[in-house]
PDB file of C-alpha atoms and ligand atoms in Angstrom:
ATOM      1  CA  MET O   1      10.510  67.432  18.696  1.00 55.00           C
ATOM      2  CA  PRO O   2       6.924  68.428  19.473  1.00 63.00           C
ATOM      3  CA  LYS O   3       4.840  65.651  21.072  1.00 65.00           C
ATOM      4  CA  THR O   4       2.285  65.360  18.297  1.00 69.00           C
ATOM      5  CA  ARG O   5       5.015  64.783  15.670  1.00 70.00           C
ATOM      6  CA  LEU O   6       6.679  62.228  17.822  1.00 66.00           C
ATOM      7  CA  TYR O   7       3.335  60.416  18.096  1.00 70.00           C
ATOM      8  CA  ARG O   8       2.929  60.514  14.247  1.00 73.00           C
ATOM      9  CA  VAL O   9       6.442  59.095  13.777  1.00 67.00           C
ATOM     10  CA  LEU O  10       5.717  56.388  16.364  1.00 67.00           C
ATOM     11  CA  ILE O  11       2.327  55.534  14.759  1.00 66.00           C
ATOM     12  CA  GLY O  12       4.046  55.418  11.400  1.00 70.00           C
ATOM     13  CA  VAL O  13       6.818  53.096  12.615  1.00 66.00           C
ATOM     14  CA  LEU O  14       4.328  50.821  14.385  1.00 66.00           C
ATOM     15  CA  ALA O  15       2.045  50.617  11.229  1.00 66.00           C
ATOM     16  CA  GLY O  16       5.056  49.933   9.092  1.00 64.00           C
ATOM     17  CA  THR O  17       6.107  47.087  11.413  1.00 62.00           C
ATOM     18  CA  LEU O  18       2.658  45.722  11.498  1.00 62.00           C
ATOM     19  CA  ILE O  19       2.490  45.650   7.679  1.00 59.00           C
ATOM     20  CA  VAL O  20       5.993  43.982   7.500  1.00 58.00           C
ATOM     21  CA  LEU O  21       4.904  41.317  10.078  1.00 58.00           C
ATOM     22  CA  ALA O  22       1.779  40.705   8.259  1.00 62.00           C
ATOM     23  CA  VAL O  23       3.588  40.168   4.939  1.00 57.00           C
ATOM     24  CA  ILE O  24       6.039  37.786   6.589  1.00 56.00           C
ATOM     25  CA  GLY O  25       3.212  36.079   8.439  1.00 59.00           C
ATOM     26  CA  TYR O  26       1.309  35.564   5.232  1.00 54.00           C
ATOM     27  CA  ASP O  27       4.460  34.154   3.531  1.00 56.00           C
ATOM     28  CA  VAL O  28       5.222  31.696   6.314  1.00 51.00           C
ATOM     29  CA  TRP O  29       1.564  30.684   6.420  1.00 51.00           C
ATOM     30  CA  THR O  30       1.418  30.006   2.700  1.00 51.00           C
ATOM     31  CA  ALA O  31       4.579  28.110   2.782  1.00 50.00           C
ATOM     32  CA  ILE O  32       3.308  25.981   5.712  1.00 46.00           C
ATOM     33  CA  GLN O  33       0.059  25.392   3.677  1.00 48.00           C
ATOM     34  CA  ALA O  34       2.035  24.367   0.647  1.00 47.00           C
ATOM     35  CA  GLU O  35       4.369  22.084   2.727  1.00 44.00           C
ATOM     36  CA  GLU O  36       1.204  20.396   4.391  1.00 42.00           C
ATOM     37  CA  GLN O  37      -0.353  19.775   1.026  1.00 43.00           C
ATOM     38  CA  GLN O  38       2.693  17.894   0.008  1.00 42.00           C
ATOM     39  CA  ALA O  39       3.388  16.178   3.313  1.00 39.00           C
ATOM     40  CA  GLY O  40       0.252  14.017   3.307  1.00 39.00           C
ATOM     41  CA  PRO O  41       0.627  11.978   0.178  1.00 40.00           C
ATOM     42  CA  LEU O  42       4.460  12.286   0.201  1.00 40.00           C
ATOM     43  CA  ALA O  43       4.791  10.752   3.560  1.00 40.00           C
ATOM     44  CA  ALA O  44       2.353   7.906   2.661  1.00 45.00           C
ATOM     45  CA  ARG O  45       4.127   7.317  -0.613  1.00 53.00           C
ATOM     46  CA  ASN O  46       7.550   6.962   0.936  1.00 50.00           C
ATOM     47  CA  THR O  47       7.165   3.441   2.219  1.00 65.00           C
ATOM     48  CA  GLY O  48      10.069   2.187   0.222  1.00 80.00           C
ATOM     49  CA  VAL O  49       8.466  -1.202  -0.366  1.00 93.00           C
ATOM     50  CA  GLY O  50       7.377  -2.795  -3.546  1.00 95.00           C
ATOM     51  CA  GLY O  51       8.335  -2.499  -7.194  1.00 94.00           C
ATOM     52  CA  PRO O  52       7.893  -4.072 -10.641  1.00 94.00           C
ATOM     53  CA  PHE O  53       7.257  -7.696 -11.064  1.00 96.00           C
ATOM     54  CA  VAL O  54       6.957 -10.118 -13.968  1.00 97.00           C
ATOM     55  CA  LEU O  55       5.123 -13.331 -13.029  1.00 98.00           C
ATOM     56  CA  ILE O  56       2.635 -15.844 -14.473  1.00 98.00           C
ATOM     57  CA  ASP O  57      -1.102 -15.887 -13.567  1.00 98.00           C
ATOM     58  CA  GLN O  58      -3.271 -18.753 -12.804  1.00 98.00           C
ATOM     59  CA  ASP O  59      -4.207 -19.071 -16.508  1.00 98.00           C
ATOM     60  CA  GLY O  60      -0.535 -19.535 -17.425  1.00 98.00           C
ATOM     61  CA  GLN O  61      -0.272 -16.053 -18.937  1.00 98.00           C
ATOM     62  CA  PRO O  62       2.636 -13.614 -18.212  1.00 98.00           C
ATOM     63  CA  VAL O  63       1.525 -10.695 -15.979  1.00 98.00           C
ATOM     64  CA  THR O  64       3.409  -7.682 -14.867  1.00 97.00           C
ATOM     65  CA  ASP O  65       2.501  -5.034 -12.257  1.00 96.00           C
ATOM     66  CA  ARG O  66       1.652  -2.685 -15.058  1.00 95.00           C
ATOM     67  CA  ASP O  67      -1.338  -4.960 -16.050  1.00 96.00           C
ATOM     68  CA  PHE O  68      -3.012  -3.431 -12.881  1.00 95.00           C
ATOM     69  CA  ALA O  69      -2.224   0.115 -13.691  1.00 94.00           C
ATOM     70  CA  ASP O  70      -5.990   1.158 -13.653  1.00 95.00           C
ATOM     71  CA  GLN O  71      -6.477  -0.453 -10.213  1.00 97.00           C
ATOM     72  CA  TYR O  72      -5.111  -0.641  -6.776  1.00 98.00           C
ATOM     73  CA  MET O  73      -3.425  -3.994  -5.938  1.00 98.00           C
ATOM     74  CA  LEU O  74      -3.811  -5.692  -2.578  1.00 98.00           C
ATOM     75  CA  ILE O  75      -0.942  -8.095  -2.518  1.00 98.00           C
ATOM     76  CA  TYR O  76      -0.220 -10.945  -0.153  1.00 98.00           C
ATOM     77  CA  PHE O  77       2.795 -13.469  -0.437  1.00 98.00           C
ATOM     78  CA  GLY O  78       2.315 -16.978   0.804  1.00 98.00           C
ATOM     79  CA  PHE O  79       1.825 -20.582  -0.424  1.00 97.00           C
ATOM     80  CA  THR O  80      -1.188 -22.815  -1.116  1.00 97.00           C
ATOM     81  CA  TYR O  81       0.030 -25.514   1.262  1.00 94.00           C
ATOM     82  CA  CYS O  82       0.165 -23.139   4.224  1.00 93.00           C
ATOM     83  CA  PRO O  83      -1.985 -24.665   6.960  1.00 89.00           C
ATOM     84  CA  ASP O  84      -3.185 -21.686   8.692  1.00 89.00           C
ATOM     85  CA  ILE O  85      -1.774 -18.181   8.257  1.00 94.00           C
ATOM     86  CA  CYS O  86      -2.224 -17.727   4.507  1.00 96.00           C
ATOM     87  CA  PRO O  87      -5.877 -18.915   4.183  1.00 97.00           C
ATOM     88  CA  THR O  88      -6.740 -16.535   7.206  1.00 97.00           C
ATOM     89  CA  GLU O  89      -4.979 -13.667   5.584  1.00 97.00           C
ATOM     90  CA  LEU O  90      -6.570 -14.227   2.072  1.00 98.00           C
ATOM     91  CA  ALA O  91      -9.985 -14.484   3.681  1.00 98.00           C
ATOM     92  CA  VAL O  92      -9.386 -11.144   5.431  1.00 98.00           C
ATOM     93  CA  MET O  93      -8.291  -9.572   2.144  1.00 98.00           C
ATOM     94  CA  ALA O  94     -11.311 -10.813   0.276  1.00 98.00           C
ATOM     95  CA  SER O  95     -13.704  -9.628   3.019  1.00 98.00           C
ATOM     96  CA  ALA O  96     -11.923  -6.186   3.119  1.00 98.00           C
ATOM     97  CA  VAL O  97     -12.338  -5.764  -0.727  1.00 98.00           C
ATOM     98  CA  GLU O  98     -15.986  -6.568  -0.499  1.00 98.00           C
ATOM     99  CA  GLN O  99     -16.427  -3.890   2.196  1.00 98.00           C
ATOM    100  CA  LEU O 100     -15.208  -1.112  -0.021  1.00 98.00           C
ATOM    101  CA  ALA O 101     -17.471   1.354  -1.803  1.00 97.00           C
ATOM    102  CA  ALA O 102     -15.783   0.411  -5.108  1.00 97.00           C
ATOM    103  CA  PRO O 103     -14.528  -3.203  -4.773  1.00 98.00           C
ATOM    104  CA  GLN O 104     -13.876  -3.510  -8.446  1.00 98.00           C
ATOM    105  CA  ASP O 105     -11.143  -0.915  -8.232  1.00 98.00           C
ATOM    106  CA  VAL O 106      -9.047  -3.087  -6.121  1.00 98.00           C
ATOM    107  CA  ALA O 107      -7.400  -6.324  -7.379  1.00 98.00           C
ATOM    108  CA  PRO O 108      -6.782  -8.933  -4.671  1.00 98.00           C
ATOM    109  CA  ILE O 109      -3.416 -10.632  -5.568  1.00 98.00           C
ATOM    110  CA  PHE O 110      -1.865 -13.727  -3.996  1.00 98.00           C
ATOM    111  CA  ILE O 111       1.831 -14.218  -5.053  1.00 98.00           C
ATOM    112  CA  THR O 112       3.281 -17.670  -4.216  1.00 98.00           C
ATOM    113  CA  VAL O 113       6.653 -18.068  -2.531  1.00 98.00           C
ATOM    114  CA  ASP O 114       6.473 -21.913  -3.290  1.00 98.00           C
ATOM    115  CA  PRO O 115       6.519 -21.906  -7.164  1.00 98.00           C
ATOM    116  CA  GLN O 116       7.682 -25.549  -7.079  1.00 97.00           C
ATOM    117  CA  ARG O 117       4.308 -26.777  -6.017  1.00 97.00           C
ATOM    118  CA  ASP O 118       2.155 -23.825  -6.775  1.00 98.00           C
ATOM    119  CA  THR O 119       1.762 -24.111 -10.559  1.00 98.00           C
ATOM    120  CA  PRO O 120      -0.852 -21.951 -12.295  1.00 98.00           C
ATOM    121  CA  ALA O 121      -3.340 -24.719 -12.057  1.00 98.00           C
ATOM    122  CA  ALA O 122      -2.869 -25.042  -8.293  1.00 98.00           C
ATOM    123  CA  MET O 123      -3.106 -21.362  -7.961  1.00 98.00           C
ATOM    124  CA  ALA O 124      -6.243 -21.277  -9.970  1.00 98.00           C
ATOM    125  CA  ASP O 125      -7.967 -23.864  -7.769  1.00 97.00           C
ATOM    126  CA  TYR O 126      -6.730 -22.074  -4.560  1.00 98.00           C
ATOM    127  CA  VAL O 127      -7.532 -18.444  -5.210  1.00 98.00           C
ATOM    128  CA  SER O 128     -11.087 -19.248  -6.348  1.00 97.00           C
ATOM    129  CA  LEU O 129     -11.784 -20.374  -2.890  1.00 97.00           C
ATOM    130  CA  PHE O 130     -11.383 -16.878  -1.531  1.00 98.00           C
ATOM    131  CA  HIS O 131     -12.653 -14.411  -4.093  1.00 98.00           C
ATOM    132  CA  PRO O 132     -13.988 -14.613  -7.644  1.00 97.00           C
ATOM    133  CA  ARG O 133     -11.540 -11.845  -8.760  1.00 98.00           C
ATOM    134  CA  MET O 134      -8.539 -13.037  -6.813  1.00 98.00           C
ATOM    135  CA  VAL O 135      -5.429 -13.306  -8.948  1.00 98.00           C
ATOM    136  CA  GLY O 136      -2.919 -16.031  -8.285  1.00 98.00           C
ATOM    137  CA  LEU O 137       0.534 -15.409  -9.359  1.00 98.00           C
ATOM    138  CA  THR O 138       3.466 -17.835  -9.692  1.00 98.00           C
ATOM    139  CA  GLY O 139       6.641 -17.993 -11.793  1.00 98.00           C
ATOM    140  CA  SER O 140      10.146 -19.134 -11.936  1.00 98.00           C
ATOM    141  CA  GLU O 141      12.286 -19.368  -8.753  1.00 97.00           C
ATOM    142  CA  ALA O 142      14.023 -16.240 -10.033  1.00 98.00           C
ATOM    143  CA  GLN O 143      10.829 -14.296 -10.759  1.00 98.00           C
ATOM    144  CA  ILE O 144       9.462 -15.204  -7.439  1.00 98.00           C
ATOM    145  CA  ALA O 145      12.718 -14.167  -5.692  1.00 98.00           C
ATOM    146  CA  GLU O 146      12.747 -10.786  -7.451  1.00 97.00           C
ATOM    147  CA  ALA O 147       9.099  -9.995  -6.532  1.00 97.00           C
ATOM    148  CA  ALA O 148       9.697 -11.002  -2.915  1.00 97.00           C
ATOM    149  CA  ARG O 149      12.916  -8.996  -2.746  1.00 96.00           C
ATOM    150  CA  ALA O 150      10.992  -5.881  -3.970  1.00 96.00           C
ATOM    151  CA  TYR O 151       8.386  -6.300  -1.242  1.00 96.00           C
ATOM    152  CA  ARG O 152      10.977  -7.260   1.280  1.00 95.00           C
ATOM    153  CA  VAL O 153       9.307 -10.677   1.812  1.00 97.00           C
ATOM    154  CA  PHE O 154      11.469 -13.292   3.623  1.00 97.00           C
ATOM    155  CA  TYR O 155      10.652 -16.869   2.733  1.00 97.00           C
ATOM    156  CA  GLN O 156      12.497 -20.188   3.353  1.00 96.00           C
ATOM    157  CA  ARG O 157      11.671 -23.879   2.944  1.00 96.00           C
ATOM    158  CA  VAL O 158      11.370 -25.755   6.137  1.00 95.00           C
ATOM    159  CA  GLU O 159      10.893 -29.503   6.770  1.00 91.00           C
ATOM    160  CA  SER O 160       8.272 -30.159   9.384  1.00 79.00           C
ATOM    161  CA  ALA O 161       7.931 -33.329  11.564  1.00 83.00           C
ATOM    162  CA  GLU O 162       4.299 -32.564  11.920  1.00 82.00           C
ATOM    163  CA  PHE O 163       3.444 -32.429   8.154  1.00 79.00           C
ATOM    164  CA  GLU O 164       4.464 -34.845   5.486  1.00 84.00           C
ATOM    165  CA  GLU O 165       5.102 -32.105   2.965  1.00 88.00           C
ATOM    166  CA  TYR O 166       7.717 -29.210   3.500  1.00 93.00           C
ATOM    167  CA  LEU O 167       6.353 -25.884   4.656  1.00 93.00           C
ATOM    168  CA  MET O 168       7.488 -22.389   3.718  1.00 95.00           C
ATOM    169  CA  ASP O 169       8.366 -19.940   6.451  1.00 95.00           C
ATOM    170  CA  HIS O 170       7.459 -16.560   5.185  1.00 96.00           C
ATOM    171  CA  SER O 171       6.749 -13.045   6.318  1.00 94.00           C
ATOM    172  CA  SER O 172       3.105 -12.109   6.302  1.00 95.00           C
ATOM    173  CA  PHE O 173       2.112  -8.559   5.260  1.00 96.00           C
ATOM    174  CA  VAL O 174      -0.709  -7.289   3.006  1.00 97.00           C
ATOM    175  CA  TYR O 175       0.408  -4.401   0.701  1.00 97.00           C
ATOM    176  CA  LEU O 176      -1.870  -1.832  -0.896  1.00 97.00           C
ATOM    177  CA  VAL O 177      -0.305  -0.540  -4.062  1.00 97.00           C
ATOM    178  CA  ASP O 178      -1.806   2.482  -5.902  1.00 96.00           C
ATOM    179  CA  PRO O 179      -2.396   2.602  -9.734  1.00 95.00           C
ATOM    180  CA  GLU O 180       0.886   4.437 -10.072  1.00 93.00           C
ATOM    181  CA  GLY O 181       2.604   1.470  -8.636  1.00 93.00           C
ATOM    182  CA  VAL O 182       3.373   3.035  -5.158  1.00 94.00           C
ATOM    183  CA  THR O 183       2.972   1.079  -2.075  1.00 96.00           C
ATOM    184  CA  ARG O 184       0.649   3.088   0.078  1.00 95.00           C
ATOM    185  CA  LEU O 185      -0.074   0.957   3.010  1.00 96.00           C
ATOM    186  CA  VAL O 186       1.466  -2.155   4.681  1.00 96.00           C
ATOM    187  CA  PHE O 187      -0.810  -4.127   6.996  1.00 96.00           C
ATOM    188  CA  PRO O 188       0.774  -6.496   9.535  1.00 95.00           C
ATOM    189  CA  TYR O 189      -0.696  -9.861  10.170  1.00 93.00           C
ATOM    190  CA  GLY O 190      -3.687  -9.783  12.438  1.00 93.00           C
ATOM    191  CA  THR O 191      -5.296  -6.724  10.891  1.00 96.00           C
ATOM    192  CA  GLY O 192      -9.057  -7.250  10.784  1.00 97.00           C
ATOM    193  CA  ALA O 193     -11.019  -6.995   7.578  1.00 98.00           C
ATOM    194  CA  GLU O 194     -13.046  -3.906   8.779  1.00 98.00           C
ATOM    195  CA  ALA O 195      -9.824  -2.022   9.774  1.00 97.00           C
ATOM    196  CA  MET O 196      -8.208  -2.961   6.504  1.00 98.00           C
ATOM    197  CA  ALA O 197     -11.188  -1.791   4.460  1.00 98.00           C
ATOM    198  CA  ALA O 198     -11.314   1.400   6.388  1.00 98.00           C
ATOM    199  CA  GLN O 199      -7.784   2.296   5.657  1.00 97.00           C
ATOM    200  CA  ILE O 200      -7.927   1.389   1.967  1.00 98.00           C
ATOM    201  CA  GLU O 201     -11.120   3.455   1.741  1.00 97.00           C
ATOM    202  CA  GLU O 202      -9.359   6.482   3.161  1.00 97.00           C
ATOM    203  CA  ILE O 203      -6.533   6.214   0.666  1.00 97.00           C
ATOM    204  CA  MET O 204      -9.045   5.839  -2.154  1.00 97.00           C
ATOM    205  CA  LEU O 205     -11.080   8.889  -1.036  1.00 95.00           C
ATOM    206  CA  GLU O 206      -7.820  10.923  -0.654  1.00 94.00           C
ATOM    207  CA  ASP O 207      -6.742  10.112  -4.181  1.00 94.00           C
ATOM    208  CA  ARG O 208     -10.144  10.802  -5.586  1.00 90.00           C
ATOM    209  CA  SER O 209     -10.395  14.324  -4.001  1.00 85.00           C
ATOM    210  CA  PRO O 210      -9.484  17.063  -6.581  1.00 74.00           C
ATOM    211  CA  ALA O 211      -6.492  18.418  -4.658  1.00 65.00           C
ATOM    212  CA  GLY O 212      -5.236  15.109  -3.645  1.00 50.00           C
ATOM    213  CA  THR O 213      -5.361  15.975  -0.037  1.00 53.00           C
ATOM    214  CA  ALA O 214      -7.168  14.371   2.863  1.00 50.00           C
ATOM    215  CA  LEU O 215     -10.771  15.172   3.230  1.00 50.00           C
TER     216      LEU O 215
HETATM  217 NI1  LIG Z 301       1.474 -18.904   5.045  1.00 57.01          NI
END
């Protein structure tokens, strides 16, 4: 084979290989892109916490999670007789909501784990101390148990030597649930209002951007 023909063949093979590699590369790249676009929201949505609830609000009206379908819910479980942790957490929630660009898009919600004492009237008095729009939800023991189970909230009545009234042991997390009913964030106790607001803002921005991807 003459040298020039060999070169031509080699160049042809090389060019062909490059084209094949380029096509494969492009496919892989677009596949990765597509996966990345899904990964963000999917990963955040897969918290496995939360679910539907049927409860009674502070006006004595039945309320379900779907009544908040045009808003985000910022949910905390506790009880009005709580000496310390609940009031602190509710104050943090209220402050976080007020730091948002669109506070009205988030409903701060307090769900009692002590429906025996936390009647709608007791809830009305209590939530108004923290935020004018805070919703106080109570219900039957069974309704509360079901809501708590959905959010994996532990609670248990305990007698205390220090206090005359019984107390409730309960887990202490704040949940951000999006308008589709998906729990997007779970804040541990001790999260500051500013940090909470910043993370909520990030989710809301992400959801508002056209492609649904992070900015
Ligand atoms: Ni508490």
